[in-house]
Short mmCIF file of N, CA and C in Angstrom, two decimals:
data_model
loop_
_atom_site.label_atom_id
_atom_site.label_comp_id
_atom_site.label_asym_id
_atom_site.label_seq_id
_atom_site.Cartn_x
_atom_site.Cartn_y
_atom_site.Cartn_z
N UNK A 130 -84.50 -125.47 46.48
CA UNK A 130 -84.69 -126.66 47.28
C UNK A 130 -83.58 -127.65 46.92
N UNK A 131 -82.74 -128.36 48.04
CA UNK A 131 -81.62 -129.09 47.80
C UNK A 131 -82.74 -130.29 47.63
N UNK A 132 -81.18 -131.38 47.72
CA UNK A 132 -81.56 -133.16 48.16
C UNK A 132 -81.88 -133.25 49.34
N UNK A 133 -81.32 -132.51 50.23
CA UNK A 133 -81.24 -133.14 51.33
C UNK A 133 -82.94 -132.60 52.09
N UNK A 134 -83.50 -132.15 51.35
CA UNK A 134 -85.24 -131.83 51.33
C UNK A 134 -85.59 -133.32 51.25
N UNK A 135 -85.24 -133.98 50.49
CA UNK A 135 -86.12 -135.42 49.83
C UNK A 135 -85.19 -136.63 50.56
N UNK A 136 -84.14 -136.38 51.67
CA UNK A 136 -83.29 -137.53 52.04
C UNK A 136 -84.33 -138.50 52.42
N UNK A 137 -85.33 -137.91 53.10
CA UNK A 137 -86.24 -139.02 54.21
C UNK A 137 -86.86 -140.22 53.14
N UNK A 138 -88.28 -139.25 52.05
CA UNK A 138 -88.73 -140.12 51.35
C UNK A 138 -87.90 -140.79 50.30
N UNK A 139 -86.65 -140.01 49.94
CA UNK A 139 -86.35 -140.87 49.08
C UNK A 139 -85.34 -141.98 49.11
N UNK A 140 -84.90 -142.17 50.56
CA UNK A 140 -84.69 -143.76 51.79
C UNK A 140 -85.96 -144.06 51.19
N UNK A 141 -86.91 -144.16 51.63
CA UNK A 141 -87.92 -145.08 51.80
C UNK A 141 -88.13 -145.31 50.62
N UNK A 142 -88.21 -144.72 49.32
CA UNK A 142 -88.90 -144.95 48.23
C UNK A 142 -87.58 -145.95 48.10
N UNK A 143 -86.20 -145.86 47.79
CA UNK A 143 -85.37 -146.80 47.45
C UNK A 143 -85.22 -148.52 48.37
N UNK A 144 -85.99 -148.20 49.76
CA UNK A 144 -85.78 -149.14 50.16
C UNK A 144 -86.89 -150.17 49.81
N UNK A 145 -87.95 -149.58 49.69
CA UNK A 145 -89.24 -150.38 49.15
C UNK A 145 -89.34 -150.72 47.60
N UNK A 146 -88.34 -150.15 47.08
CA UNK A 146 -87.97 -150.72 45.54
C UNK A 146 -86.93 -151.96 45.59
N UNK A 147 -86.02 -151.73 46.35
CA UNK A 147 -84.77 -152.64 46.76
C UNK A 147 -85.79 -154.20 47.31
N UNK A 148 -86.61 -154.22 48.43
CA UNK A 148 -87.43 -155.12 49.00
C UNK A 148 -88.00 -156.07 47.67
N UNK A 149 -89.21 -154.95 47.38
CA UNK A 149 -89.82 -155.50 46.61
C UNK A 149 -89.64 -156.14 44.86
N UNK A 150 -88.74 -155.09 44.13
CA UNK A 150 -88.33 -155.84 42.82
C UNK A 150 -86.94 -155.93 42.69
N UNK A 151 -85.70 -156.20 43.69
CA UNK A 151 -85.09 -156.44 43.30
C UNK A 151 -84.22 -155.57 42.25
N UNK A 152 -84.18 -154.49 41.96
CA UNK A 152 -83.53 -153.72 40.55
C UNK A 152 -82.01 -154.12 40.74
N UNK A 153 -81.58 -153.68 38.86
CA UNK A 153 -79.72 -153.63 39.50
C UNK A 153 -79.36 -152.21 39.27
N UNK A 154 -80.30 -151.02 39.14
CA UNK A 154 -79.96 -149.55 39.69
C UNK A 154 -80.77 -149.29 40.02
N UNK A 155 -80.80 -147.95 40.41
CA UNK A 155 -81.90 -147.14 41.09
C UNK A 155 -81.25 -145.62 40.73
N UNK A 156 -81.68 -144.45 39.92
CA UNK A 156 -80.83 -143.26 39.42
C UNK A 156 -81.75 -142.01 39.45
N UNK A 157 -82.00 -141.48 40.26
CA UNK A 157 -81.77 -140.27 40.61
C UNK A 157 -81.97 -138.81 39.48
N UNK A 158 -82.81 -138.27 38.80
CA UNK A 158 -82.11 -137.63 37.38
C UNK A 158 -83.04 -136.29 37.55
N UNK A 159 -82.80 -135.26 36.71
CA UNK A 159 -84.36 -134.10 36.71
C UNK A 159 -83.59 -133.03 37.40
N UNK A 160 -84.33 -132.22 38.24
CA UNK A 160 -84.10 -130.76 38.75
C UNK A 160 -83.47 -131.01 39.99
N UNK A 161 -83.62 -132.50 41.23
CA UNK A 161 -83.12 -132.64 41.99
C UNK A 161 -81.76 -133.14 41.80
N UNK A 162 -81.60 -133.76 40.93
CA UNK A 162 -80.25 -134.37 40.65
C UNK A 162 -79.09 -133.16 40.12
N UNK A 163 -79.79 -132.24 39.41
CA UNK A 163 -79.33 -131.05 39.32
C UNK A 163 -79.53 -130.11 40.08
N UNK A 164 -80.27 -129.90 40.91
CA UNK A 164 -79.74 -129.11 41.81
C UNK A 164 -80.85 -127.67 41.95
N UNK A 165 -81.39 -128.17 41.03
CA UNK A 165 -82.25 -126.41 40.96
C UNK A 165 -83.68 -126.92 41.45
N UNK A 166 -84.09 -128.29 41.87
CA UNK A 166 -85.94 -127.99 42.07
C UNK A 166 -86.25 -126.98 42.95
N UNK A 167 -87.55 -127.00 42.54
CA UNK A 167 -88.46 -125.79 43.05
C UNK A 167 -89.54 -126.64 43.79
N UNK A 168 -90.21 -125.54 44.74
CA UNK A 168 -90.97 -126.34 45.66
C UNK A 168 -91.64 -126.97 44.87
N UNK A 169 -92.59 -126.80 43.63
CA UNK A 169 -93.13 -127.71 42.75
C UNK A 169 -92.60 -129.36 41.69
N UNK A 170 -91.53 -129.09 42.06
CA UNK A 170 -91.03 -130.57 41.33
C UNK A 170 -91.16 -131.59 42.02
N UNK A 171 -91.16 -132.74 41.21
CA UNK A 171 -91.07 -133.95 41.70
C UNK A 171 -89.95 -134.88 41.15
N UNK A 172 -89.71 -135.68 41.79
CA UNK A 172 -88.75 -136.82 42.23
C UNK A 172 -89.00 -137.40 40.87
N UNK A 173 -87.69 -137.13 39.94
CA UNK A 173 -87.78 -138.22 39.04
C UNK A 173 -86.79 -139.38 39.22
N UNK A 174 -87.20 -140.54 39.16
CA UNK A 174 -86.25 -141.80 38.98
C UNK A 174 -86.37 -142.76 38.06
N UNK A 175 -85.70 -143.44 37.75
CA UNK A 175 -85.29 -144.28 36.70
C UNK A 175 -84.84 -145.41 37.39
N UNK A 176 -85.54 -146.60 37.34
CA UNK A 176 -85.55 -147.84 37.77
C UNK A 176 -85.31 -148.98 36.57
N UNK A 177 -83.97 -149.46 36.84
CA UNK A 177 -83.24 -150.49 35.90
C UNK A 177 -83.48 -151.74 36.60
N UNK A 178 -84.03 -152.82 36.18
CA UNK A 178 -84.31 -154.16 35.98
C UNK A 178 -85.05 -155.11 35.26
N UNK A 179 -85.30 -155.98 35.41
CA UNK A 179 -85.49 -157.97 34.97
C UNK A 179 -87.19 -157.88 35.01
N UNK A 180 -87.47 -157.27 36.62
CA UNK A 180 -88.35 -157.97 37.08
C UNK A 180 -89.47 -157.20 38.05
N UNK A 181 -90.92 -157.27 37.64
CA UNK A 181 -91.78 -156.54 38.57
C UNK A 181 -91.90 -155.27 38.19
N UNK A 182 -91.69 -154.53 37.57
CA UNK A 182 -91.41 -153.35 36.89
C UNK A 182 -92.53 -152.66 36.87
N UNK A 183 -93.49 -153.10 36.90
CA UNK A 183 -95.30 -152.37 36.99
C UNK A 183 -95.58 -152.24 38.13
N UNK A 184 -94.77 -153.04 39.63
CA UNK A 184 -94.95 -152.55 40.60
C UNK A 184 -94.20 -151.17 41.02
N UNK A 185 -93.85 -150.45 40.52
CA UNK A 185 -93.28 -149.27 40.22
C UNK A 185 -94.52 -148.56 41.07
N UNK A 186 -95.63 -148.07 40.29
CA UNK A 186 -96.99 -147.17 40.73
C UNK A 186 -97.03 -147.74 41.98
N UNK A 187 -97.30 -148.83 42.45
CA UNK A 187 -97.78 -149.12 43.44
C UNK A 187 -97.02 -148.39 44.76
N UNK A 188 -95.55 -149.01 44.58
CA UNK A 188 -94.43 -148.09 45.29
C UNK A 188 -94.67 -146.68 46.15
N UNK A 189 -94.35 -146.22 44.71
CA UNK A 189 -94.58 -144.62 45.06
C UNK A 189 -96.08 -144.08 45.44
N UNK A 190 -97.40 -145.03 45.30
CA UNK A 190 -98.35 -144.46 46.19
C UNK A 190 -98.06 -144.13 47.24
N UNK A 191 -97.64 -146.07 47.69
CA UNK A 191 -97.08 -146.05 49.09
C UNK A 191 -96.36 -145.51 50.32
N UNK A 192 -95.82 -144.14 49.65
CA UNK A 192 -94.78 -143.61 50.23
C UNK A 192 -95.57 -142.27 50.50
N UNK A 193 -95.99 -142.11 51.86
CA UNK A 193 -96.63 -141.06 52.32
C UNK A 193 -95.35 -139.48 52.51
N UNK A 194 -95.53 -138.70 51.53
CA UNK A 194 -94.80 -137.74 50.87
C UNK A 194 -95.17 -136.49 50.34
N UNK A 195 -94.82 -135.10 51.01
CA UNK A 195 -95.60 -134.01 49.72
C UNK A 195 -94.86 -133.99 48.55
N UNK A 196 -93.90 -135.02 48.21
CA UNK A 196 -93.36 -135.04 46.76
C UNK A 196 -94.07 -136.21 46.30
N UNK A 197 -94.30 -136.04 44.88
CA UNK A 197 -94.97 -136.67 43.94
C UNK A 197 -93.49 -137.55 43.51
N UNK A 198 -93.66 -138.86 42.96
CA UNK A 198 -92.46 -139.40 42.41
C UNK A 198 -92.76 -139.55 40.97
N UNK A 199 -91.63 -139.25 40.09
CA UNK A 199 -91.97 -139.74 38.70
C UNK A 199 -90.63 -140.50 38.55
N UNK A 200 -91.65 -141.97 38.35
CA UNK A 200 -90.89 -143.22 37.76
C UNK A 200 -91.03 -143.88 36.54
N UNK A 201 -89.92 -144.07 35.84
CA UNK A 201 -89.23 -144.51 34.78
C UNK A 201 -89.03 -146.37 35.02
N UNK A 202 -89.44 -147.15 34.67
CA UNK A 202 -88.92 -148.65 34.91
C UNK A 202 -88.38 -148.79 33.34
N UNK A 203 -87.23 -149.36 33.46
CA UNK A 203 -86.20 -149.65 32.14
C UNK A 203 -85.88 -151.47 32.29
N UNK A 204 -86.49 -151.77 31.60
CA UNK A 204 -85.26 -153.53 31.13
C UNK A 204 -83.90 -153.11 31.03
N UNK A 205 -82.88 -154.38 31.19
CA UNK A 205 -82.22 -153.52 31.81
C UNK A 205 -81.18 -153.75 30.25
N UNK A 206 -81.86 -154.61 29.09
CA UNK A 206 -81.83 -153.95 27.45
C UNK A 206 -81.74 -153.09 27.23
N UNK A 207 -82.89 -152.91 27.78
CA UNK A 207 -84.01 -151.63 26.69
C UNK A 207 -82.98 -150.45 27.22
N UNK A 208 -82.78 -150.18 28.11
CA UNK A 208 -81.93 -148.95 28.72
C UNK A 208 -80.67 -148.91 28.28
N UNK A 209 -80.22 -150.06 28.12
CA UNK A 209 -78.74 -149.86 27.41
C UNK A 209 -78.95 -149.51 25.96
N UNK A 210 -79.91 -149.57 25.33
CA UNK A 210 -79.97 -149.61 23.83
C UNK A 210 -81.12 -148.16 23.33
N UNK A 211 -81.56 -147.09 24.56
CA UNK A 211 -81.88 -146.29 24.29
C UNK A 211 -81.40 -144.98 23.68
N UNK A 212 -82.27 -144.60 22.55
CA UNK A 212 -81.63 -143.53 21.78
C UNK A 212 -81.03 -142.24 22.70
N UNK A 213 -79.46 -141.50 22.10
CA UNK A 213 -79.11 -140.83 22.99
C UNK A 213 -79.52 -139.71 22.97
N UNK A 214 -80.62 -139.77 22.18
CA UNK A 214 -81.93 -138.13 22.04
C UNK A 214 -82.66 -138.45 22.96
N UNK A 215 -83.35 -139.34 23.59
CA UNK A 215 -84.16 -139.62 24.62
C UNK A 215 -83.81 -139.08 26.23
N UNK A 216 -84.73 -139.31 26.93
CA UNK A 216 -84.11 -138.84 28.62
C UNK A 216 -83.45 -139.65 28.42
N UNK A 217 -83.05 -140.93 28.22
CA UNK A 217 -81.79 -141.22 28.60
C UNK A 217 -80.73 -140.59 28.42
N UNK A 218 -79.76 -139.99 27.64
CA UNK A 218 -78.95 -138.70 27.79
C UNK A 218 -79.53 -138.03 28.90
N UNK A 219 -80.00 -137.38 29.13
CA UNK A 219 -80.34 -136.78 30.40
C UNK A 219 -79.74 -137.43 31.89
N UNK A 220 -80.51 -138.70 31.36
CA UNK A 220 -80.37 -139.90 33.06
C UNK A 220 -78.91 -140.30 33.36
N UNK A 221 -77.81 -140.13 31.78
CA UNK A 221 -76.68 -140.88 31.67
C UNK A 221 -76.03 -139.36 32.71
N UNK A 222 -76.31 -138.29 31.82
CA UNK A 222 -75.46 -137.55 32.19
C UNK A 222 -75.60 -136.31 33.23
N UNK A 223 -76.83 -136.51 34.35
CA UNK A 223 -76.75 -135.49 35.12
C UNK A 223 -77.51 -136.52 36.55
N UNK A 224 -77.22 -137.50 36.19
CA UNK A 224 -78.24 -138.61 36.78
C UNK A 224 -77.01 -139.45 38.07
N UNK A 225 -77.87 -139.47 39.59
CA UNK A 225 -77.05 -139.87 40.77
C UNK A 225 -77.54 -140.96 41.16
N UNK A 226 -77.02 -142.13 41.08
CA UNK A 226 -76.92 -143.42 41.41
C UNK A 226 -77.27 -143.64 42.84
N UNK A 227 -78.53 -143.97 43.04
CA UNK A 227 -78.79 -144.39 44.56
C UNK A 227 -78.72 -145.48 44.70
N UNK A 228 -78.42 -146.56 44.09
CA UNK A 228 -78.50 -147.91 44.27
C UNK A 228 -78.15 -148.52 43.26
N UNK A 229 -77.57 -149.56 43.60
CA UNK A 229 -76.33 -150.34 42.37
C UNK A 229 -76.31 -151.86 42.69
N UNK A 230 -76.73 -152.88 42.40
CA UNK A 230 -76.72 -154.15 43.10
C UNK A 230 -75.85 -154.76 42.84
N UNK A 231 -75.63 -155.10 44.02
CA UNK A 231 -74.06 -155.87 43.91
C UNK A 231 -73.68 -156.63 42.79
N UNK A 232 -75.19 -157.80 42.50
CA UNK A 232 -74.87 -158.65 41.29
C UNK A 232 -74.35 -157.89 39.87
N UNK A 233 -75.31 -156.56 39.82
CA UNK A 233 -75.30 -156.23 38.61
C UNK A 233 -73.67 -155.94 38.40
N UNK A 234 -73.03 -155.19 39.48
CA UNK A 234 -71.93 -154.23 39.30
C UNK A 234 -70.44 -155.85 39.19
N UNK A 235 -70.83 -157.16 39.75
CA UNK A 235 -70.40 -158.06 39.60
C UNK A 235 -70.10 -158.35 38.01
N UNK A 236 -71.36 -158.72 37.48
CA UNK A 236 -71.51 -158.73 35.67
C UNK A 236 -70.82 -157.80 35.27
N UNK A 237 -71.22 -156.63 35.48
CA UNK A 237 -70.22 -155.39 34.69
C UNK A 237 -68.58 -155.50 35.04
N UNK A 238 -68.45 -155.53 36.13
CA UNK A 238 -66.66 -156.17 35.97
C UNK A 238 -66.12 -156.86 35.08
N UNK A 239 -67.28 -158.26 35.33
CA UNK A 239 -66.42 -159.44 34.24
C UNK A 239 -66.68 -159.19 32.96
N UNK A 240 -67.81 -158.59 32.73
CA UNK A 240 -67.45 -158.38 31.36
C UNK A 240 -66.64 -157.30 30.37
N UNK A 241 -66.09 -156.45 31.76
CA UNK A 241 -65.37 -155.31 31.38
C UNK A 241 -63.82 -156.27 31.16
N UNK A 242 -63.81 -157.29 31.79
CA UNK A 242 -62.54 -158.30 31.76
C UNK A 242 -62.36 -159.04 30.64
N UNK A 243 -63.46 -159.13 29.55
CA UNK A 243 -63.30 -159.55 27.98
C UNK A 243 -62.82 -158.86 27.47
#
């Protein structure tokens, strides 16, 4: 089973994350991001932000889908400062960026400019 199985819900799941909390990523990671799910997997994502972060569950009820979503909400600290034994290694390195907010990718410039 490719991505392009999950293009529909997983528009909608990103756009109703984008609406509602605002994130400054949205990443993609697991068997779909790699390439091998099976009709049994589900949608893992990893949601980086500030704010609302418990509305996460609510989300992915919402999204009428025979994929199940498994979501990750990260501060957007806590994610930079996670051990590289954790899924994060995983998320860094096989993990597809569906969403990037402008502000955030703004900050990361300038401070790539210190």
């Amino acid at each position: 089973m490719d991505r392009k199985t999950i293009k529909q819900p997983l528009n909608q799941f990103v756009k109703k994350i984008v609406k509602t909390i605002d994130p400054d990523r949205i990443i993609l990671y697991g068997s779909f991001a790699r390439g091998n799910a099976s009709t049994w997997s589900d949608i893992d994502i990893a949601v980086v932000g500030s704010k609302k972060l418990n509305e996460l569950d609510k989300i992915a009820d919402s999204i009428e889908s025979r994929f199940s979503f498994d979501i990750r909400g990260y501060k957007k600290d806590q994610f930079d400062k996670i051990s590289p034994l954790s899924i994060y290694s995983e998320i860094k390195k096989e993990g597809i960026v569906l969403y990037s907010n402008p502000k955030f990718r703004d900050t990361l410039y300038k401070d790539s400019l210190k």
